[in-house]
Every structure is written in structure tokens, then in C-alpha cells.
Amino acid sequence: MYPSVTINGIDMFQTYHAPLRELHSVQPPEVKSFFQEVPGGDGSIDLSETNSGRPTYKRREITMKFQCEMPMNQWSATVSNILREFHGKEGKVIFEDDPDYYYIGRMAVSDYERVVRAGTFTITVNAEPYKYELVSSLEPWLWDPFNFRTGLIRSYGDLQVEGTRELVIPGTERWIIPVMEVAGSLSLTFEGVTYPLKAGRNKLYDVVIKDGDNLLIFTGNGTVSVDYRGGIL
């Protein structure tokens, strides 16, 4: 059997004695592509990135096949409980062997059957194309699952600005418009353009955190919290 998975905070192995039956549950998302035929010409024009400026993706499918080792006399009640918890619900899925990220999408339970000593069932997730960092830049860091070799600690809360303060955000494949919570009188310079920031919540649609290092320069006096959560394929 393969590692366990946690869905909406429920460890499937601990709760249902249900490890995964297959290691590879997650398939890559399909690329959204658009080609315009050229009348009277060879080939076609690739317009896939014309509107977005980057590759975009369809939702991906996650198929988790479980073997449930609950006693046979508990199987009917267990199936009902599994259906109540997961069928048709939105699921936050964390794999034991990839604990720094989660997938999210709409779930369906299927293919359940009881055999001599165990039962089997499948949970399919129609998931968003990216997997998301488990902890956002404003949430308390979780040291237990942290990978000191590959993990990235983001701590962008209550940053004190007295004059000028620079913040470099390592961006991911999923482009993000961050939300900034401001107290005091501040402005933001991003990619050579300066934006005034109001007290309270700010979401500037021209400030997009892209893959690579993104430099935000805050000027003034006050505090700012930048809410950011990266996503990768």
C-alpha cells in the first residue's frame, strides 16, 4: 500500500484504515491552447498566450483509489460516513508524501465494493490546475511538516515601514494579485510605477506577482501585510 492522504483535515488511514492503493493519483492539467488557421497559408497562428501572457490550464483530475480495512460488520456504516463527508463536497487534499502543498476541487465517491476482508472505493476530485502552498504569508508557520531542503518560509505580516522598505516575493507559476492590508500613510512602487495605498484593504490589479523574484517598494510611515499564497503545477 502507498502513503495516506488527508482530505478536509481527515487522515484517511487513521480514520478509515484506508491507504491509497496506487501511488500516482494526480495527473497534470491539460494546457489550454488556441490555434487560428490561416486561410490560404501554411500552418496556423498560436494564440494560446495572447490574452494571458502565459500558459493557462484546464482543471485537473485527481483519482484516489483506497482499500478500506475496516471490519466487515462496520463497512456499511463506513461507506455512509464516507459519502456524507466527501461526496459532492469541496475537498482540500494533502498527500502524505507532498505535505507542503494542497489541491482543492469538487469530489465524487464511486466504485465502492466489499470483498472478503476489505472494501474498496474511489474518490475523484475535479481540481483546480495548481497545487497551493499549505501556508500563506499571513498564516502561522507549521514546523512539523516543513521541508528544510525545499520549503520556503513566507512572512509578510505587519511589516513596519519608516521611510522606505523593500519586499522581495519569490513568485510561482500561478500569477497572483496580492491583497495588502495597510495602516498609516504608504505608497507602493512596483515595476517602476508608484501607487498610493489607502488605509485598510488594497488590491491593485496592475500589481501581479509572477514567476521569479518580484520587488515591492513601500514608502511612507505605517505597517503593511501582504497576503500571498503561491501555486505550482
XYZ file of N, CA and C in Angstrom:
699
model
N 0.826 -1.184 0.000
C 0.000 0.000 0.000
C 0.878 1.259 0.000
N 0.300 2.358 -0.433
C 1.044 3.591 -0.588
C 0.647 4.610 0.482
N 1.352 5.752 0.534
C 1.109 6.705 1.625
C -0.342 7.152 1.732
N -0.655 7.658 2.898
C -2.009 8.110 3.174
C -2.234 9.502 2.587
N -3.452 9.969 2.684
C -3.839 11.290 2.215
C -4.816 11.874 3.223
N -4.752 13.181 3.402
C -5.679 13.872 4.298
C -6.627 14.715 3.453
N -7.925 14.573 3.705
C -8.945 15.307 2.958
C -9.795 16.088 3.952
N -9.793 17.399 3.801
C -10.533 18.283 4.715
C -10.208 17.983 6.177
N -8.921 17.749 6.419
C -8.467 17.513 7.780
C -8.645 16.099 8.287
N -9.184 15.207 7.467
C -9.411 13.819 7.874
C -8.310 12.941 7.287
N -7.502 12.344 8.148
C -6.482 11.403 7.707
C -7.174 10.091 7.340
N -7.114 9.733 6.065
C -7.890 8.595 5.586
C -7.412 7.271 6.198
N -6.123 7.178 6.491
C -5.614 5.934 7.074
C -6.018 5.823 8.540
N -5.838 6.911 9.285
C -6.163 6.862 10.708
C -7.658 6.724 10.944
N -8.477 7.393 10.144
C -9.924 7.411 10.377
C -10.629 6.195 9.802
N -10.247 5.794 8.572
C -10.964 4.720 7.884
C -10.085 3.492 7.616
N -8.836 3.490 8.127
C -7.892 2.411 7.806
C -7.821 2.229 6.294
N -7.717 3.356 5.586
C -7.812 3.333 4.128
C -6.581 3.978 3.490
N -5.536 3.203 3.231
C -4.396 3.730 2.489
C -4.712 3.782 0.994
N -3.913 4.548 0.280
C -4.047 4.579 -1.171
C -3.598 3.243 -1.756
N -4.267 2.811 -2.803
C -3.896 1.570 -3.489
C -2.913 1.827 -4.620
N -2.832 3.073 -5.094
C -1.934 3.419 -6.190
C -1.164 4.671 -5.814
N 0.092 4.746 -6.236
C 0.933 5.881 -5.879
C 0.578 7.122 -6.679
N 0.302 6.954 -7.961
C 0.107 8.104 -8.837
C -1.385 8.426 -8.952
N -1.827 9.386 -8.153
C -3.237 9.771 -8.131
C -3.508 11.042 -8.908
N -2.472 11.856 -9.140
C -2.656 13.192 -9.713
C -2.090 13.231 -11.122
N -2.905 13.665 -12.068
C -2.463 13.830 -13.439
C -2.231 15.315 -13.742
N -1.297 15.634 -14.649
C -1.059 17.040 -14.991
C -2.304 17.654 -15.628
N -2.504 18.973 -15.439
C -3.638 19.630 -16.095
C -3.389 19.769 -17.592
N -4.454 19.754 -18.348
C -4.346 19.933 -19.796
C -4.126 21.405 -20.128
N -3.205 21.658 -21.047
C -2.920 23.032 -21.460
C -4.082 23.571 -22.295
N -4.472 24.818 -22.025
C -5.442 25.497 -22.874
C -4.699 26.075 -24.076
N -5.001 25.586 -25.246
C -4.318 26.063 -26.451
C -5.338 26.527 -27.481
N -4.938 27.522 -28.260
C -5.833 28.048 -29.296
C -4.998 28.395 -30.525
N -5.334 27.747 -31.636
C -4.635 27.979 -32.890
C -5.620 28.504 -33.923
N -5.240 29.576 -34.591
C -6.073 30.190 -35.620
C -5.539 29.791 -36.990
N -6.381 29.113 -37.757
C -5.973 28.728 -39.106
C -5.800 29.970 -39.982
N -4.839 29.889 -40.892
C -4.559 30.992 -41.809
C -5.080 30.610 -43.188
N -6.162 31.247 -43.647
C -6.709 30.906 -44.975
C -5.656 31.110 -46.067
N -5.467 30.089 -46.851
C -4.530 30.192 -47.966
C -3.080 30.103 -47.574
N -2.784 29.850 -46.307
C -1.401 29.775 -45.844
C -1.118 28.463 -45.144
N 0.150 28.231 -44.926
C 0.547 27.014 -44.232
C 0.406 27.172 -42.718
N 0.116 26.063 -42.069
C 0.107 26.051 -40.614
C -0.996 26.910 -40.018
N -0.727 27.408 -38.796
C -1.700 28.211 -38.069
C -0.960 29.120 -37.103
N -1.678 30.118 -36.575
C -1.092 31.067 -35.635
C -1.430 30.615 -34.221
N -0.400 30.519 -33.376
C -0.592 30.114 -31.987
C -0.986 31.334 -31.160
N -2.251 31.380 -30.725
C -2.781 32.493 -29.934
C -2.988 32.098 -28.469
N -2.365 31.026 -28.035
C -2.634 30.468 -26.711
C -2.333 31.441 -25.583
N -1.315 32.298 -25.749
C -0.910 33.211 -24.681
C -1.257 34.662 -24.988
N -2.083 34.895 -25.996
C -2.369 36.263 -26.417
C -3.039 37.077 -25.322
N -4.043 36.525 -24.665
C -4.785 37.279 -23.646
C -4.097 37.244 -22.283
N -3.481 36.118 -21.952
C -2.956 35.938 -20.602
C -1.482 36.288 -20.472
N -0.716 36.190 -21.546
C 0.716 36.404 -21.473
C 1.467 35.243 -20.872
N 0.826 34.115 -20.702
C 1.435 32.934 -20.081
C 0.611 31.709 -20.451
N 1.157 30.503 -20.268
C 0.338 29.315 -20.483
C -0.796 29.242 -19.455
N -1.942 28.788 -19.881
C -3.067 28.578 -18.971
C -3.517 27.124 -19.075
N -4.254 26.676 -18.048
C -4.532 25.252 -17.924
C -5.992 25.005 -17.559
N -6.468 23.842 -17.961
C -7.786 23.390 -17.557
C -7.692 22.775 -16.158
N -8.843 22.489 -15.564
C -8.851 21.805 -14.277
C -8.263 20.409 -14.450
N -7.690 19.884 -13.376
C -7.062 18.567 -13.449
C -7.876 17.547 -12.649
N -7.673 16.293 -12.981
C -8.404 15.228 -12.294
C -7.478 14.480 -11.348
N -7.955 14.299 -10.128
C -7.250 13.506 -9.125
C -8.112 12.279 -8.835
N -7.541 11.099 -9.015
C -8.267 9.853 -8.781
C -7.568 9.080 -7.679
N -8.204 9.002 -6.524
C -7.622 8.322 -5.367
C -8.377 7.023 -5.108
N -7.675 5.912 -5.278
C -8.264 4.598 -5.061
C -7.818 4.078 -3.693
N -8.785 3.766 -2.863
C -8.498 3.366 -1.491
C -8.885 1.907 -1.256
N -8.152 1.279 -0.348
C -8.566 -0.007 0.201
C -8.903 0.192 1.661
N -10.144 -0.060 2.021
C -10.621 0.192 3.376
C -10.583 -1.107 4.171
N -9.815 -1.086 5.244
C -9.606 -2.301 6.036
C -10.408 -2.294 7.335
N -11.556 -1.632 7.324
C -12.447 -1.679 8.474
C -13.077 -3.067 8.573
N -13.465 -3.496 9.774
C -14.141 -4.794 9.911
C -15.392 -4.853 9.034
N -15.704 -6.037 8.534
C -16.818 -6.198 7.594
C -18.131 -5.716 8.186
N -18.337 -5.922 9.497
C -19.615 -5.530 10.087
C -19.741 -4.013 10.245
N -18.655 -3.278 9.963
C -18.700 -1.813 10.015
C -18.686 -1.175 8.625
N -18.638 -2.021 7.600
C -18.427 -1.487 6.254
C -19.603 -0.629 5.783
N -20.814 -1.057 5.993
C -21.974 -0.281 5.522
C -22.016 1.097 6.173
N -21.786 1.138 7.484
C -21.777 2.417 8.184
C -20.595 3.283 7.723
N -19.469 2.628 7.446
C -18.291 3.368 6.984
C -18.548 4.013 5.626
N -19.148 3.270 4.720
C -19.460 3.818 3.386
C -20.401 5.011 3.504
N -21.403 4.905 4.343
C -22.333 6.022 4.528
C -21.610 7.249 5.063
N -20.691 7.018 5.979
C -19.934 8.126 6.553
C -19.027 8.764 5.506
N -18.397 7.943 4.682
C -17.533 8.453 3.613
C -18.345 9.289 2.627
N -19.515 8.806 2.274
C -20.376 9.564 1.357
C -20.791 10.901 1.978
N -21.140 10.873 3.243
C -21.557 12.101 3.918
C -20.418 13.116 3.981
N -19.205 12.645 4.228
C -18.074 13.542 4.388
C -17.578 14.109 3.063
N -17.625 13.306 1.980
C -16.890 13.679 0.774
C -17.723 13.825 -0.492
N -18.773 13.048 -0.650
C -19.469 13.002 -1.946
C -20.138 14.340 -2.265
N -19.727 14.952 -3.354
C -20.295 16.228 -3.780
C -19.720 17.432 -3.068
N -18.826 17.225 -2.107
C -18.271 18.321 -1.310
C -16.994 18.864 -1.963
N -16.633 20.085 -1.578
C -15.337 20.614 -1.979
C -14.271 20.018 -1.066
N -13.171 19.586 -1.647
C -12.147 18.908 -0.874
C -10.801 19.605 -0.937
N -10.151 19.697 0.226
C -8.766 20.163 0.333
C -7.924 18.923 0.581
N -7.084 18.581 -0.379
C -6.398 17.289 -0.402
C -4.899 17.493 -0.184
N -4.357 16.805 0.829
C -2.925 16.871 1.132
C -2.374 15.459 1.144
N -1.399 15.195 0.279
C -0.778 13.884 0.226
C 0.366 13.806 1.227
N 0.476 12.673 1.888
C 1.481 12.478 2.929
C 2.901 12.681 2.404
N 3.141 12.331 1.136
C 4.478 12.462 0.575
C 4.702 13.803 -0.127
N 3.745 14.731 -0.011
C 3.884 16.079 -0.565
C 3.204 17.068 0.384
N 3.685 17.150 1.632
C 2.936 17.830 2.691
C 2.969 19.351 2.635
N 3.784 19.946 1.761
C 3.880 21.404 1.707
C 2.804 22.043 0.842
N 2.000 21.229 0.159
C 1.017 21.751 -0.793
C -0.337 21.053 -0.622
N -1.378 21.710 -1.113
C -2.694 21.077 -1.150
C -3.358 21.330 -2.494
N -4.230 20.400 -2.866
C -5.090 20.542 -4.037
C -6.498 20.843 -3.546
N -7.281 21.494 -4.400
C -8.659 21.781 -3.990
C -9.587 21.613 -5.182
N -10.756 21.000 -4.926
C -11.716 20.797 -6.005
C -12.946 20.056 -5.514
N -13.869 19.800 -6.434
C -15.136 19.135 -6.124
C -14.953 17.625 -6.189
N -15.465 16.925 -5.160
C -15.220 15.490 -5.017
C -16.440 14.650 -5.381
N -16.150 13.419 -5.793
C -17.192 12.415 -6.015
C -16.667 11.065 -5.566
N -17.520 10.296 -4.888
C -17.166 8.952 -4.426
C -17.792 7.938 -5.371
N -17.016 6.917 -5.755
C -17.531 5.916 -6.692
C -16.817 4.586 -6.477
N -17.260 3.588 -7.219
C -16.596 2.277 -7.316
C -16.364 1.622 -5.953
N -17.325 1.766 -5.048
C -17.116 1.106 -3.761
C -17.706 -0.302 -3.806
N -16.952 -1.217 -3.199
C -17.403 -2.603 -3.117
C -16.741 -3.263 -1.921
N -17.352 -4.309 -1.437
C -16.846 -5.053 -0.289
C -16.368 -6.415 -0.752
N -15.150 -6.753 -0.359
C -14.618 -8.083 -0.646
C -14.486 -8.824 0.678
N -13.762 -9.937 0.697
C -13.776 -10.806 1.872
C -13.280 -10.089 3.121
N -12.107 -9.447 3.046
C -11.508 -8.862 4.242
C -11.439 -7.339 4.199
N -11.817 -6.739 3.096
C -11.679 -5.285 2.971
C -12.674 -4.766 1.949
N -12.808 -3.460 1.957
C -13.620 -2.806 0.941
C -12.755 -1.862 0.125
N -13.245 -1.476 -1.018
C -12.528 -0.525 -1.860
C -13.474 0.587 -2.286
N -12.922 1.748 -2.501
C -13.704 2.864 -3.025
C -12.749 3.869 -3.665
N -13.313 4.748 -4.469
C -12.534 5.754 -5.195
C -13.107 7.127 -4.912
N -12.238 8.087 -4.666
C -12.635 9.488 -4.588
C -11.964 10.223 -5.744
N -12.779 10.825 -6.590
C -12.285 11.600 -7.726
C -12.488 13.077 -7.438
N -11.480 13.877 -7.710
C -11.535 15.316 -7.464
C -11.364 16.059 -8.777
N -12.346 16.896 -9.109
C -12.229 17.818 -10.239
C -11.542 19.069 -9.698
N -10.213 19.080 -9.769
C -9.418 20.048 -9.021
C -8.963 21.222 -9.876
N -8.644 22.299 -9.192
C -8.015 23.432 -9.857
C -6.655 22.999 -10.395
N -6.142 23.676 -11.430
C -4.920 23.180 -12.074
C -3.673 23.258 -11.224
N -3.618 24.193 -10.267
C -2.419 24.357 -9.457
C -2.598 23.695 -8.090
N -1.477 23.267 -7.516
C -1.471 22.912 -6.106
C -0.915 24.120 -5.351
N -1.472 24.379 -4.169
C -1.211 25.614 -3.443
C -0.318 25.385 -2.241
N 0.484 26.398 -1.917
C 1.307 26.324 -0.712
C 0.404 26.152 0.500
N 0.783 25.238 1.368
C -0.070 24.895 2.508
C -0.310 26.097 3.414
N 0.701 26.945 3.572
C 0.611 28.081 4.473
C 0.781 29.365 3.680
N -0.122 30.327 3.877
C 0.005 31.616 3.207
C 0.990 32.496 3.968
N 1.272 33.656 3.407
C 2.253 34.569 4.015
C 1.763 35.182 5.316
N 0.461 35.056 5.629
C -0.079 35.650 6.853
C -0.510 34.601 7.878
N -0.343 33.329 7.565
C -0.752 32.269 8.478
C 0.437 31.786 9.312
N 0.188 31.312 10.527
C 1.278 30.782 11.352
C 1.976 29.619 10.657
N 3.301 29.620 10.703
C 4.045 28.568 10.013
C 3.934 27.250 10.763
N 3.831 26.158 9.997
C 3.717 24.820 10.569
C 5.077 24.141 10.470
N 5.758 23.998 11.609
C 7.111 23.457 11.584
C 7.131 21.947 11.384
N 6.137 21.227 11.864
C 6.170 19.767 11.771
C 6.277 19.268 10.331
N 5.433 19.774 9.393
C 5.551 19.253 8.024
C 6.569 20.003 7.174
N 7.273 21.007 7.730
C 8.146 21.852 6.922
C 9.337 21.071 6.392
N 9.608 21.251 5.095
C 10.749 20.623 4.449
C 11.897 21.626 4.415
N 12.936 21.386 5.218
C 14.029 22.342 5.320
C 14.897 22.366 4.065
N 14.739 21.395 3.193
C 15.522 21.370 1.959
C 14.830 22.133 0.836
N 13.519 21.992 0.721
C 12.803 22.612 -0.394
C 11.787 23.659 0.044
N 11.480 23.724 1.348
C 10.426 24.621 1.814
C 10.815 26.089 1.749
N 9.811 26.947 1.667
C 10.002 28.395 1.625
C 9.137 29.027 2.695
N 9.763 29.775 3.606
C 9.025 30.463 4.657
C 8.648 31.852 4.162
N 7.357 32.130 4.116
C 6.869 33.457 3.743
C 6.300 34.110 5.006
N 6.791 35.278 5.327
C 6.294 36.000 6.497
C 6.181 37.472 6.122
N 5.011 37.840 5.626
C 4.810 39.188 5.110
C 3.771 39.961 5.922
N 3.617 39.605 7.180
C 2.609 40.260 8.007
C 3.184 41.358 8.881
N 2.434 42.446 9.023
C 2.781 43.564 9.917
C 4.206 44.064 9.686
N 4.526 44.342 8.426
C 5.841 44.868 8.084
C 5.887 46.358 8.401
N 6.829 46.755 9.200
C 6.951 48.159 9.606
C 7.683 48.943 8.517
N 7.084 50.073 8.114
C 7.686 50.944 7.108
C 7.938 52.306 7.739
N 9.184 52.719 7.747
C 9.562 54.050 8.226
C 10.512 54.646 7.197
N 9.936 55.315 6.229
C 10.714 55.824 5.099
C 10.520 54.916 3.906
N 11.434 53.950 3.715
C 11.340 53.023 2.582
C 11.634 51.609 3.056
N 10.855 50.658 2.559
C 11.110 49.247 2.862
C 10.877 48.422 1.605
N 11.838 47.562 1.303
C 11.729 46.685 0.141
C 11.292 45.291 0.573
N 10.430 44.703 -0.240
C 9.985 43.333 -0.018
C 10.132 42.568 -1.328
N 10.913 41.499 -1.311
C 11.054 40.642 -2.485
C 10.209 39.394 -2.277
N 9.260 39.170 -3.185
C 8.390 37.997 -3.117
C 8.812 37.023 -4.215
N 9.309 35.836 -3.847
C 9.580 34.813 -4.859
C 8.254 34.278 -5.404
N 7.951 34.612 -6.645
C 6.688 34.209 -7.232
C 6.729 32.789 -7.770
N 5.550 32.253 -8.025
C 5.407 30.889 -8.526
C 4.711 30.916 -9.879
N 4.460 29.730 -10.428
C 3.857 29.634 -11.757
C 2.458 30.251 -11.818
N 1.735 30.170 -10.726
C 0.408 30.792 -10.694
C 0.569 32.279 -10.392
N 0.140 33.108 -11.335
C 0.226 34.553 -11.135
C -0.829 34.992 -10.125
N -0.432 35.833 -9.192
C -1.292 36.201 -8.070
C -1.349 37.720 -7.950
N -2.545 38.254 -7.728
C -2.711 39.648 -7.333
C -2.829 39.655 -5.806
N -1.814 40.125 -5.100
C -1.844 40.034 -3.642
C -2.788 41.062 -3.035
N -3.274 40.762 -1.850
C -4.067 41.708 -1.070
C -3.154 42.317 -0.014
N -3.177 43.639 0.089
C -2.325 44.342 1.045
C -3.182 45.076 2.058
N -2.940 44.813 3.321
C -3.662 45.482 4.407
C -2.730 46.544 4.993
N -3.193 47.802 4.958
C -2.327 48.934 5.281
C -2.861 49.685 6.492
N -1.937 50.087 7.361
C -2.235 51.033 8.435
C -1.210 52.153 8.333
N -1.687 53.392 8.240
C -0.779 54.522 8.090
C -0.862 55.096 6.690
N 0.166 55.840 6.322
C 0.216 56.506 5.021
C 1.365 55.917 4.203
N 1.003 55.104 3.196
C 2.013 54.404 2.408
C 1.711 54.481 0.918
N 2.749 54.313 0.127
C 2.615 54.108 -1.306
C 3.454 52.904 -1.697
N 3.165 52.344 -2.859
C 3.859 51.163 -3.348
C 4.418 51.443 -4.731
N 5.695 51.105 -4.925
C 6.297 51.167 -6.252
C 6.547 49.741 -6.720
N 5.993 49.434 -7.901
C 6.108 48.089 -8.464
C 6.347 48.213 -9.960
N 7.423 47.613 -10.425
C 7.805 47.650 -11.847
C 7.835 49.084 -12.374
N 8.388 49.989 -11.549
C 8.597 51.365 -11.983
C 7.398 52.284 -11.866
N 6.272 51.781 -11.396
C 5.044 52.581 -11.260
C 4.712 52.701 -9.781
N 4.355 53.918 -9.332
C 4.019 54.156 -7.930
C 2.513 54.277 -7.760
N 1.999 53.558 -6.750
C 0.566 53.526 -6.473
C 0.327 54.000 -5.039
N -0.606 54.944 -4.833
C -0.970 55.289 -3.450
C -1.760 54.146 -2.829
N -1.548 53.908 -1.543
C -2.275 52.867 -0.820
C -3.172 53.513 0.228
N -4.392 53.055 0.286
C -5.329 53.579 1.272
C -5.243 52.753 2.548
N -5.682 53.327 3.643
C -5.754 52.572 4.889
C -6.790 51.461 4.736
N -6.424 50.258 5.167
C -7.316 49.117 5.016
C -6.866 48.217 3.883
N -7.831 47.603 3.231
C -7.555 46.567 2.232
C -7.267 47.177 0.863
N -6.198 46.729 0.232
C -5.821 47.193 -1.100
C -5.592 45.987 -2.009
N -6.201 46.030 -3.187
C -5.947 45.026 -4.219
C -5.778 45.761 -5.533
N -4.543 45.855 -5.990
C -4.217 46.607 -7.192
C -4.049 45.625 -8.347
N -4.900 45.742 -9.350
C -4.935 44.741 -10.411
C -3.749 44.840 -11.367
N -2.983 45.922 -11.269
C -1.756 46.023 -12.058
C -0.550 45.455 -11.316
N -0.729 45.091 -10.067
C 0.352 44.507 -9.283
C 0.145 42.993 -9.271
N 0.858 42.314 -10.163
C 0.716 40.870 -10.332
C 2.042 40.205 -9.984
N 2.004 39.293 -9.023
C 3.195 38.555 -8.631
C 3.357 37.379 -9.595
N 4.431 37.423 -10.378
C 4.675 36.412 -11.404
C 5.811 35.487 -10.971
N 6.079 34.499 -11.803
C 7.159 33.558 -11.535
C 8.493 34.302 -11.466
N 9.289 34.018 -10.445
C 10.557 34.718 -10.258
C 10.470 35.716 -9.122
N 11.532 36.499 -8.930
C 11.571 37.490 -7.849
C 10.806 38.753 -8.231
N 9.942 39.198 -7.322
C 9.118 40.391 -7.531
C 9.444 41.399 -6.434
N 9.882 42.600 -6.833
C 10.291 43.623 -5.873
C 9.155 44.609 -5.634
N 8.729 44.715 -4.365
C 7.751 45.709 -3.942
C 8.469 46.704 -3.037
N 8.337 47.997 -3.329
C 8.981 49.045 -2.540
C 7.891 49.886 -1.883
N 7.829 49.844 -0.562
C 6.849 50.616 0.195
C 7.524 51.873 0.732
N 6.803 53.005 0.611
C 7.329 54.290 1.066
C 6.301 54.972 1.953
N 6.770 55.586 3.042
C 5.885 56.302 3.954
C 6.107 55.848 5.379
N 5.057 55.965 6.173
C 5.122 55.562 7.572
C 3.865 54.773 7.921
N 4.073 53.555 8.418
C 2.940 52.712 8.783
C 3.335 51.254 8.733
N 2.334 50.397 8.626
C 2.573 48.955 8.507
C 1.783 48.415 7.324
N 2.285 47.325 6.776
C 1.597 46.666 5.667
C 1.725 45.156 5.836
N 0.648 44.459 5.540
C 0.638 42.993 5.500
C 0.265 42.575 4.100
N 1.073 41.719 3.501
C 0.853 41.275 2.117
C 0.417 39.824 2.153
N -0.828 39.581 1.724
C -1.388 38.238 1.731
C -1.074 37.556 0.399
N -0.248 36.526 0.459
C 0.184 35.829 -0.763
C 0.264 34.330 -0.500
N -0.206 33.549 -1.461
C -0.083 32.097 -1.405
C 0.297 31.620 -2.803
N 1.459 30.997 -2.917
C 1.928 30.543 -4.219
C 1.235 29.279 -4.676
N 1.330 29.021 -5.973
C 0.771 27.805 -6.556
C 1.649 27.293 -7.680
N 1.895 25.988 -7.705
C 2.720 25.385 -8.745
C 1.965 24.220 -9.363
N 2.469 23.729 -10.476
C 1.821 22.599 -11.140
C 2.187 21.297 -10.440
